[in-house]
mmCIF file of C-alpha atoms in Angstrom:
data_model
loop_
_atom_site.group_PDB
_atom_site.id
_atom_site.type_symbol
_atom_site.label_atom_id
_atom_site.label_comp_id
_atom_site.label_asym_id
_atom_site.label_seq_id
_atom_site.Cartn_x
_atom_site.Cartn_y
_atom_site.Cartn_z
ATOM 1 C CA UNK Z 1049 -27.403 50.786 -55.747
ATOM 2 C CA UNK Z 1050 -27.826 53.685 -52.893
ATOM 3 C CA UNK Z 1051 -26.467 57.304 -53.732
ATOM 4 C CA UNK Z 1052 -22.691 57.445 -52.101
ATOM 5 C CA UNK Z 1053 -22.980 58.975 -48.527
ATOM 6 C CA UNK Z 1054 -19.705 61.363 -49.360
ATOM 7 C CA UNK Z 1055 -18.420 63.046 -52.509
ATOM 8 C CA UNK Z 1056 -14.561 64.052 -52.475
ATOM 9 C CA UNK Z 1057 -13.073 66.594 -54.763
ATOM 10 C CA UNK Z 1058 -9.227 65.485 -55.258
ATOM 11 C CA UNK Z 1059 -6.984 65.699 -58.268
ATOM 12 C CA UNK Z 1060 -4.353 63.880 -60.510
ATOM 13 C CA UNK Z 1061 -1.808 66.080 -58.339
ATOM 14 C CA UNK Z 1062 -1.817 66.629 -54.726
ATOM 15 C CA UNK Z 1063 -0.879 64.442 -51.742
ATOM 16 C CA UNK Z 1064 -3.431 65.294 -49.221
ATOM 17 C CA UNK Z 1065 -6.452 63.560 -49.893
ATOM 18 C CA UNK Z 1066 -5.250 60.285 -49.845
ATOM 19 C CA UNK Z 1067 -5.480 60.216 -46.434
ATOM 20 C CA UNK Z 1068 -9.329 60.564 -46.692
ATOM 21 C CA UNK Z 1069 -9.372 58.029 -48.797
ATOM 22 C CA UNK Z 1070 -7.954 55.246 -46.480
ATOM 23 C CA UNK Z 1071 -10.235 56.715 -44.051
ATOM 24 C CA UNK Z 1072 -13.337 56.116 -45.957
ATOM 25 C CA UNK Z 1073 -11.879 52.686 -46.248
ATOM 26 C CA UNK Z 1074 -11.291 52.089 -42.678
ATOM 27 C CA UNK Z 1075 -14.900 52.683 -41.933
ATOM 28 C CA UNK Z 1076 -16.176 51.592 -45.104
ATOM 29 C CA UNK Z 1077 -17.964 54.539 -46.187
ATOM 30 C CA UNK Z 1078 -19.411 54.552 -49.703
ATOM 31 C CA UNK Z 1079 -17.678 58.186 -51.817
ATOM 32 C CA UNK Z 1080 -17.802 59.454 -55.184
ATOM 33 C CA UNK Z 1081 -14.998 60.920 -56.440
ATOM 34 C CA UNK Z 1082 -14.283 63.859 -58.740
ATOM 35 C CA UNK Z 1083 -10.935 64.611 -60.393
ATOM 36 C CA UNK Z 1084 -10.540 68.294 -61.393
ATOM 37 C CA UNK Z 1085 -7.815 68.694 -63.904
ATOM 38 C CA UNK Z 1086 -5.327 71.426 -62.553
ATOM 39 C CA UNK Z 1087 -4.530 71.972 -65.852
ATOM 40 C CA UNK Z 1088 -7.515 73.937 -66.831
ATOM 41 C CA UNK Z 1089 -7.577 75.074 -63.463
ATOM 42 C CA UNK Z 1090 -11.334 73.377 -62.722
ATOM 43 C CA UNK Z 1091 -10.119 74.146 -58.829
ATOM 44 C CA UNK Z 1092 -10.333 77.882 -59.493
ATOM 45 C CA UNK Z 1093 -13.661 78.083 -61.341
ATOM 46 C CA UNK Z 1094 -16.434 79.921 -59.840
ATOM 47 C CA UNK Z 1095 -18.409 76.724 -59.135
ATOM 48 C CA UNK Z 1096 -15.639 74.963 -57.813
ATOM 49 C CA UNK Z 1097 -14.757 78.036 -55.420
ATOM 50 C CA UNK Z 1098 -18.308 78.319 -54.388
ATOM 51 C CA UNK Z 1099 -17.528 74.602 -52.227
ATOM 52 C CA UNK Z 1100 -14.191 75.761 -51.560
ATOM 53 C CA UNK Z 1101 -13.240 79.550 -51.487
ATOM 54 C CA UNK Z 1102 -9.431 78.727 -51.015
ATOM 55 C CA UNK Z 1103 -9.386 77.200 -54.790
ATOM 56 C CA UNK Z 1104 -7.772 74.016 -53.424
ATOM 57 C CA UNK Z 1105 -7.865 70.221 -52.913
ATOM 58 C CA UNK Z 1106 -9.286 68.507 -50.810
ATOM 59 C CA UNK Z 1107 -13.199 69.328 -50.663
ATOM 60 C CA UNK Z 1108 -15.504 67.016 -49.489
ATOM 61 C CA UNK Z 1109 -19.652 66.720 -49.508
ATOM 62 C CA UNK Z 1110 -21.744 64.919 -47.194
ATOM 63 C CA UNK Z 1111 -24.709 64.021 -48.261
ATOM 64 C CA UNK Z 1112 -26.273 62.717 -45.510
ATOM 65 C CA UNK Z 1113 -25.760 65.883 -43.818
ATOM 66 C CA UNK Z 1114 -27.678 67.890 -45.730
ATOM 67 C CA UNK Z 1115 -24.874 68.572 -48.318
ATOM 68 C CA UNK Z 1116 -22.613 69.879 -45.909
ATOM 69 C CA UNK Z 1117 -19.052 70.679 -47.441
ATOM 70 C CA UNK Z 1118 -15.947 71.058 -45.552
ATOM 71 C CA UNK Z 1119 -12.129 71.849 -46.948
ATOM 72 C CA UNK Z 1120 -9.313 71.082 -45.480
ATOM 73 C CA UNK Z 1121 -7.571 68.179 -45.511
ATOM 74 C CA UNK Z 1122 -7.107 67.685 -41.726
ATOM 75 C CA UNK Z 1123 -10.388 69.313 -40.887
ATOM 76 C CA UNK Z 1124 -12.357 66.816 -43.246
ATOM 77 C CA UNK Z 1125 -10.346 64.032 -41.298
ATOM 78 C CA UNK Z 1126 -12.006 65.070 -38.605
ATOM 79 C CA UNK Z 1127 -15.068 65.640 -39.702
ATOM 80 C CA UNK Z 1128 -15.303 62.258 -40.934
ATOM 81 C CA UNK Z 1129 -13.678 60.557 -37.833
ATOM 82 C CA UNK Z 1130 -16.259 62.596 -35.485
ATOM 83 C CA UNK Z 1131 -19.356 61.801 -37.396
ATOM 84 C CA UNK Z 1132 -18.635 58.243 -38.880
ATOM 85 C CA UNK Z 1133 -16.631 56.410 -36.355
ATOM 86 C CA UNK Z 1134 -19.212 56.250 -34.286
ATOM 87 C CA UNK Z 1135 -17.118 52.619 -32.697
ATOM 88 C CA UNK Z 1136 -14.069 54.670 -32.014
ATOM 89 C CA UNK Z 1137 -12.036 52.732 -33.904
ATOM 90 C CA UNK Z 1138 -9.864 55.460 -34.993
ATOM 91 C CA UNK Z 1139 -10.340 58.186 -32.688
ATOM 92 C CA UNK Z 1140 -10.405 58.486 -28.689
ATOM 93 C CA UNK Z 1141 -12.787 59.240 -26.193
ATOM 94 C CA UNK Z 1142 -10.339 60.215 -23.117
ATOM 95 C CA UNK Z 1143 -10.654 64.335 -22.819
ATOM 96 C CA UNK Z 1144 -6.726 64.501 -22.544
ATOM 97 C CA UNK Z 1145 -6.324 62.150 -25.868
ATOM 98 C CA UNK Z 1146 -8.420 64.129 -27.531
ATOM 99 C CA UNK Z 1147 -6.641 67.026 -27.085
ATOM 100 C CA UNK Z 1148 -3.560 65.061 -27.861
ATOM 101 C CA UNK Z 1149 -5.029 63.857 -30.924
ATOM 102 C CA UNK Z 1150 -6.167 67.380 -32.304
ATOM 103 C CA UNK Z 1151 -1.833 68.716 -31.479
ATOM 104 C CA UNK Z 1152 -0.847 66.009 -33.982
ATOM 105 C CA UNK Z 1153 -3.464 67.154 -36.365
ATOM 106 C CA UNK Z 1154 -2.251 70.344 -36.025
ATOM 107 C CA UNK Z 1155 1.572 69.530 -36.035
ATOM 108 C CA UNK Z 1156 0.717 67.199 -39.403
ATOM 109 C CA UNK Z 1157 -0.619 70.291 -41.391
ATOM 110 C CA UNK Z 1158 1.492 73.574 -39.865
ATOM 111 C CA UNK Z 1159 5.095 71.245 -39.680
ATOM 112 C CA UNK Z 1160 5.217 68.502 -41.990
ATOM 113 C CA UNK Z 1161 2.860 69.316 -44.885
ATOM 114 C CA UNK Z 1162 4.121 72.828 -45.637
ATOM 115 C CA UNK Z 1163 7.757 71.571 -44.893
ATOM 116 C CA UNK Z 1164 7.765 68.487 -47.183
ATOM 117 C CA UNK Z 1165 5.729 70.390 -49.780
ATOM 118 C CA UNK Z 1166 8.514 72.991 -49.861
ATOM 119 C CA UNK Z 1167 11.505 70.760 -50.302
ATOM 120 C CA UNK Z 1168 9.365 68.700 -53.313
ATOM 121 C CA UNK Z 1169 8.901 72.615 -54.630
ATOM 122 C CA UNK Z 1170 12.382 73.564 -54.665
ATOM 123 C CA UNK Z 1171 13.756 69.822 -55.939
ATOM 124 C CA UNK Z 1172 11.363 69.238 -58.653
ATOM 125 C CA UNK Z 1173 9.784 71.913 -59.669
ATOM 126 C CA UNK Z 1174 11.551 75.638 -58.911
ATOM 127 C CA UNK Z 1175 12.660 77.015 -61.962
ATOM 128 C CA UNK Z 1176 16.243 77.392 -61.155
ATOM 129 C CA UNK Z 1177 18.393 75.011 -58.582
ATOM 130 C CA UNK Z 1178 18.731 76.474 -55.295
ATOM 131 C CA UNK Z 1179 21.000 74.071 -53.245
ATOM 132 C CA UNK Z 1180 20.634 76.316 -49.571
ATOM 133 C CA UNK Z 1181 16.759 75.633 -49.935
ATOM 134 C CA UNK Z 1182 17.022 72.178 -50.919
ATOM 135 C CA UNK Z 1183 19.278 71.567 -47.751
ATOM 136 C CA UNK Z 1184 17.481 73.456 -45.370
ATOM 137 C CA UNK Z 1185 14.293 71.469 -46.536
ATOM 138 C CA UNK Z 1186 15.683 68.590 -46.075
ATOM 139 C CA UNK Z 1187 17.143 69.196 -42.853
ATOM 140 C CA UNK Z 1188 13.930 70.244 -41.448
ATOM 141 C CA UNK Z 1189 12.366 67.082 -42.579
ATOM 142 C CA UNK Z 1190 14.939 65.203 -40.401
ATOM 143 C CA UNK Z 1191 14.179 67.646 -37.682
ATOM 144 C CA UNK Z 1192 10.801 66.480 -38.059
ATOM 145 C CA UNK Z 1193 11.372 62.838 -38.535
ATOM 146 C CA UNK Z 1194 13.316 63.102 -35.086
ATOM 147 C CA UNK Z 1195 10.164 64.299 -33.119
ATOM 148 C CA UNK Z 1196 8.360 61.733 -33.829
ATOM 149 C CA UNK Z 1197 10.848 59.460 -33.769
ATOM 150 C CA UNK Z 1198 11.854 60.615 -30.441
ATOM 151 C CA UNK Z 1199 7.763 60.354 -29.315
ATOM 152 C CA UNK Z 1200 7.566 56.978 -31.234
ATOM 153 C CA UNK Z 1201 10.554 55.409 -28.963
ATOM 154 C CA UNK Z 1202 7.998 55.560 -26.195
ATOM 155 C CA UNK Z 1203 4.995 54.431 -27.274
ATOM 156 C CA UNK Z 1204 3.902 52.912 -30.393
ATOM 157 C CA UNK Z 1205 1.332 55.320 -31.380
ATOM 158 C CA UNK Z 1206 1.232 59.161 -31.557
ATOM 159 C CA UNK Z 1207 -2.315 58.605 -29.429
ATOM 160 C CA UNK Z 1208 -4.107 56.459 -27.052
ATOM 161 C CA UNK Z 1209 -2.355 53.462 -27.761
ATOM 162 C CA UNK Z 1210 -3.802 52.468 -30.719
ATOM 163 C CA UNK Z 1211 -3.997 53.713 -34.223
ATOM 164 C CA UNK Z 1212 -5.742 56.920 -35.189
ATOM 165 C CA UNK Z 1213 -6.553 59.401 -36.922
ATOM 166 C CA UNK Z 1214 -3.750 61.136 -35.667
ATOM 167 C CA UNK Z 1215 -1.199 58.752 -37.059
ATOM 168 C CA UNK Z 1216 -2.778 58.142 -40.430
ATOM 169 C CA UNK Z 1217 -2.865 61.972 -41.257
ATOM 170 C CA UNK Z 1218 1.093 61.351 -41.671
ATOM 171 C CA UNK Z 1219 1.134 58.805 -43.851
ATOM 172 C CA UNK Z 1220 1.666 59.947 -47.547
ATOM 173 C CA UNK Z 1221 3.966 62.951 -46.377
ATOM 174 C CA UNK Z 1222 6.367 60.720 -44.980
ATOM 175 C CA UNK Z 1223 6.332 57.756 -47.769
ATOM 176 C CA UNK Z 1224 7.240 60.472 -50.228
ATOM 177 C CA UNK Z 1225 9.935 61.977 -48.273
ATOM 178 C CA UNK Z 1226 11.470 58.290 -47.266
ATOM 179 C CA UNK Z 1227 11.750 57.748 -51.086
ATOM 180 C CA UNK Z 1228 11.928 60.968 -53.004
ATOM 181 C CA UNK Z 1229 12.990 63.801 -50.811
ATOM 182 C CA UNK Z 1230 16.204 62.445 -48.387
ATOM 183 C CA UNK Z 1231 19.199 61.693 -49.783
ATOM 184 C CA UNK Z 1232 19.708 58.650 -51.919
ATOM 185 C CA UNK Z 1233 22.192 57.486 -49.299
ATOM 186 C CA UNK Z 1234 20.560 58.443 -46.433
ATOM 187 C CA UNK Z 1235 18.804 55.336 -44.272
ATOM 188 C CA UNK Z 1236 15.872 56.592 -42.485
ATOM 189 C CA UNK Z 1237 15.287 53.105 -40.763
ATOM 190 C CA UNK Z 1238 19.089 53.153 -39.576
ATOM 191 C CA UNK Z 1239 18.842 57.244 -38.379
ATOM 192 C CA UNK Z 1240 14.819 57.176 -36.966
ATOM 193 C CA UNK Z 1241 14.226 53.346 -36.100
ATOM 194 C CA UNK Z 1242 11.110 54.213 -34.362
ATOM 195 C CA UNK Z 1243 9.759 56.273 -37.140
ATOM 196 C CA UNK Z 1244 10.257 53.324 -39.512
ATOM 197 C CA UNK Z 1245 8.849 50.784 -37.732
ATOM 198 C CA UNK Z 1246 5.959 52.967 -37.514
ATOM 199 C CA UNK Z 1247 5.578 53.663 -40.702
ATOM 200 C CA UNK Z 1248 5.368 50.319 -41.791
ATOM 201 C CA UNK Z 1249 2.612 49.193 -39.717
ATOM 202 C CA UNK Z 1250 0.913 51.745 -40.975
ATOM 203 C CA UNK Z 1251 2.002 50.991 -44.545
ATOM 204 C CA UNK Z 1252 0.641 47.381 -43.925
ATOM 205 C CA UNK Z 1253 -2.587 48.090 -42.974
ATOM 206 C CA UNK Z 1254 -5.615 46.803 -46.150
ATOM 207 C CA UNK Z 1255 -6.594 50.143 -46.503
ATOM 208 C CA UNK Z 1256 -3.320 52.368 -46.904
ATOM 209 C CA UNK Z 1257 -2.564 49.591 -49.802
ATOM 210 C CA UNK Z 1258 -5.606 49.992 -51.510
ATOM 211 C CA UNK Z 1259 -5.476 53.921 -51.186
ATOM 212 C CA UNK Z 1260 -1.386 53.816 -52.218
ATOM 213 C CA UNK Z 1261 -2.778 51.286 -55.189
ATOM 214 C CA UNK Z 1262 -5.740 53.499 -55.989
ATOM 215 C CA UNK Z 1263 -3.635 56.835 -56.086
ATOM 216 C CA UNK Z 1264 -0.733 55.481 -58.054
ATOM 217 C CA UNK Z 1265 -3.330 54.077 -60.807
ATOM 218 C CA UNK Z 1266 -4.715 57.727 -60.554
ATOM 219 C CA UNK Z 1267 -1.605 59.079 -61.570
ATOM 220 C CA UNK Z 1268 -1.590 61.405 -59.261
ATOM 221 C CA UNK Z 1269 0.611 63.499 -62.196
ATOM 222 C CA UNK Z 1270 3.356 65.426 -60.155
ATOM 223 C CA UNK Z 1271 4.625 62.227 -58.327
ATOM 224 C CA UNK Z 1272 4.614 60.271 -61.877
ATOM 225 C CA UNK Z 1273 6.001 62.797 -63.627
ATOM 226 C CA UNK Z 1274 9.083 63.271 -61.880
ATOM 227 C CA UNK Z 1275 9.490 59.448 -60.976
ATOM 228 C CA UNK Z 1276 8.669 57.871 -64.481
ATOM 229 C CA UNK Z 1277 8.033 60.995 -66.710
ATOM 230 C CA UNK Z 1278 5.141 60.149 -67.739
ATOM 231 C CA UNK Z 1279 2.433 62.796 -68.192
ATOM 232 C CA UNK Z 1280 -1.082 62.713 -67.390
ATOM 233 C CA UNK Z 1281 -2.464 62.892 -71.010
ATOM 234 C CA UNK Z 1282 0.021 59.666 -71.067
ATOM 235 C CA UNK Z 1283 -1.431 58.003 -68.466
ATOM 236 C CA UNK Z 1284 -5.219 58.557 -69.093
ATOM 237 C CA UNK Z 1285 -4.722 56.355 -72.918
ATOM 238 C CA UNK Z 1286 -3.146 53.739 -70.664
ATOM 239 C CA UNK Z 1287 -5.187 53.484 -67.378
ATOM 240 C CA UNK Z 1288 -6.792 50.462 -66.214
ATOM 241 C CA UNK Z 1289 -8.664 49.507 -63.395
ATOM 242 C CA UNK Z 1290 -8.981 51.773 -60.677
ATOM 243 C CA UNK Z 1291 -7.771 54.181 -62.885
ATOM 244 C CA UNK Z 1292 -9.885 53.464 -65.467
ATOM 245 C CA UNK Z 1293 -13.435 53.915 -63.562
ATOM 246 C CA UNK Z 1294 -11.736 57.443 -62.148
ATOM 247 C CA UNK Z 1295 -11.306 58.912 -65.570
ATOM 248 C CA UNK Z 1296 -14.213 57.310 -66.481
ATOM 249 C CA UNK Z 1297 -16.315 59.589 -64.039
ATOM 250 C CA UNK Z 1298 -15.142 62.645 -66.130
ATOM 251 C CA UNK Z 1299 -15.650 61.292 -69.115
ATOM 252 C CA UNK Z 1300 -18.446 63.465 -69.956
ATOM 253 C CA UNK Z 1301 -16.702 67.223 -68.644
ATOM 254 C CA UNK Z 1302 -13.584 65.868 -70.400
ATOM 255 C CA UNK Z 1303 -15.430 64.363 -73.789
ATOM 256 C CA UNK Z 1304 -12.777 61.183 -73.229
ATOM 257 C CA UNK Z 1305 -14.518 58.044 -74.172
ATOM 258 C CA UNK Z 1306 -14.268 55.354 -72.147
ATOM 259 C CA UNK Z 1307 -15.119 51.883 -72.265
ATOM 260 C CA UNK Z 1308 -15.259 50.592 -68.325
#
């Protein structure tokens, strides 16, 4: 079996890598993973921080470009996209598109990713309950639902009339806010129509279900943890599957035994 072209650096927490993973999918590109455990801070270790000086997830490590690492989630997307879809299945050729393309990038990590990630902050996990934050997260993730719901009542997708890179950098952000961040009572399909119908095309595509699949049997612990309460220690004496053969890769750093 051949060495894995890509190595990714994720984590049982953290919402931004699974877009590289249905990437990698789409263009079936053989990875490695490795799952640093927040909780002894394996992102902020000297090693770690000599791939990625920010102390953060994503990283990833191409090694069939001479080791090259990029961080980033957005600019790995890229990266990836740019050297690997060489068919242009998920990108554009068209000067104008591109530059489209790259605005959505841009929108995805400066609007909705620091956005969302504030209103999960300040509903899950903020020591104290501030209601004004909570509200004016959530209103701005309407806001944001609206521009693209407004763009999405024209066309069907954010570039070039097809699906791209563009429109699965979006993915995860929004399936957590549909279900965890709104309102109970609040009906995103009724209120954005064009968003949701959107959304689940995307949602129905092979690879988004394997990489939804893949990260739920990862644990992915901040998303568990507040759904089902379970913990990640929890999780890792129960994991099968998928699961099972991630955990097993750190089997070694984290002296877990593990019978794949």
């Amino acid at each position: 079996m051949s060495a894995p072209q890509l190595t990714l650096y994720l984590a049982e927490s953290g919402l931004n890598w699974m877009k590289l993973v249905v990437l990698m999918e789409e263009l079936g590109l053989s990875y490695n993973e490795v799952i640093l455990d927040f909780a002894k801070e394996e992102q902020k270790t000297e090693e770690y921080r000599k791939l990625n000086p920010n102390g953060r997830i994503p990283t990833l490590v191409d090694h069939s470009n001479n080791d090259e690492v990029i961080w980033e989630s957005n600019a790995i997307l890229k990266y990836i996209a740019d050297r690997y879809d060489t068919e242009h299945t998920l990108t554009v050729t068209d000067e104008k598109e591109k530059a489209d393309l790259d605005t959505w990038l841009f929108y995805q990590a400066s609007h909705q990713g620091p956005t969302f990630g504030n209103a999960q902050w300040f509903m899950f996990y903020h020591p104290e309950r501030v209601p004004s934050a909570i509200l004016r997260f959530q209103n701005e993730i309407k806001r944001i639902f609206g521009v693209l719901n407004d763009v999405l009542s024209r066309k069907e997708w954010l570039v070039g009339n097809k699906c791209t890179i563009a429109d699965l950098s979006f993915i995860k952000y929004n399936d957590y806010a549909i279900n965890h961040l709104l309102p109970t009572d609040f009906n995103v399909a009724r209120e954005f129509p064009h968003l949701a119908a959107w959304h689940a095309k995307l949602m129905a595509r092979p690879a988004v279900q394997y990489a939804f699949k893949h990260m739920s049997e990862l644990d992915v612990g901040r998303e568990r943890q507040h759904v089902t309460g379970m913990t990640h220690s929890e999780f890792t004496r129960t994991a099968t599957g998928i699961a099972r053969r991630g955990i097993a890769a750190q089997a070694a750093k984290d002296e877990i035994v593990v019978n794949v």
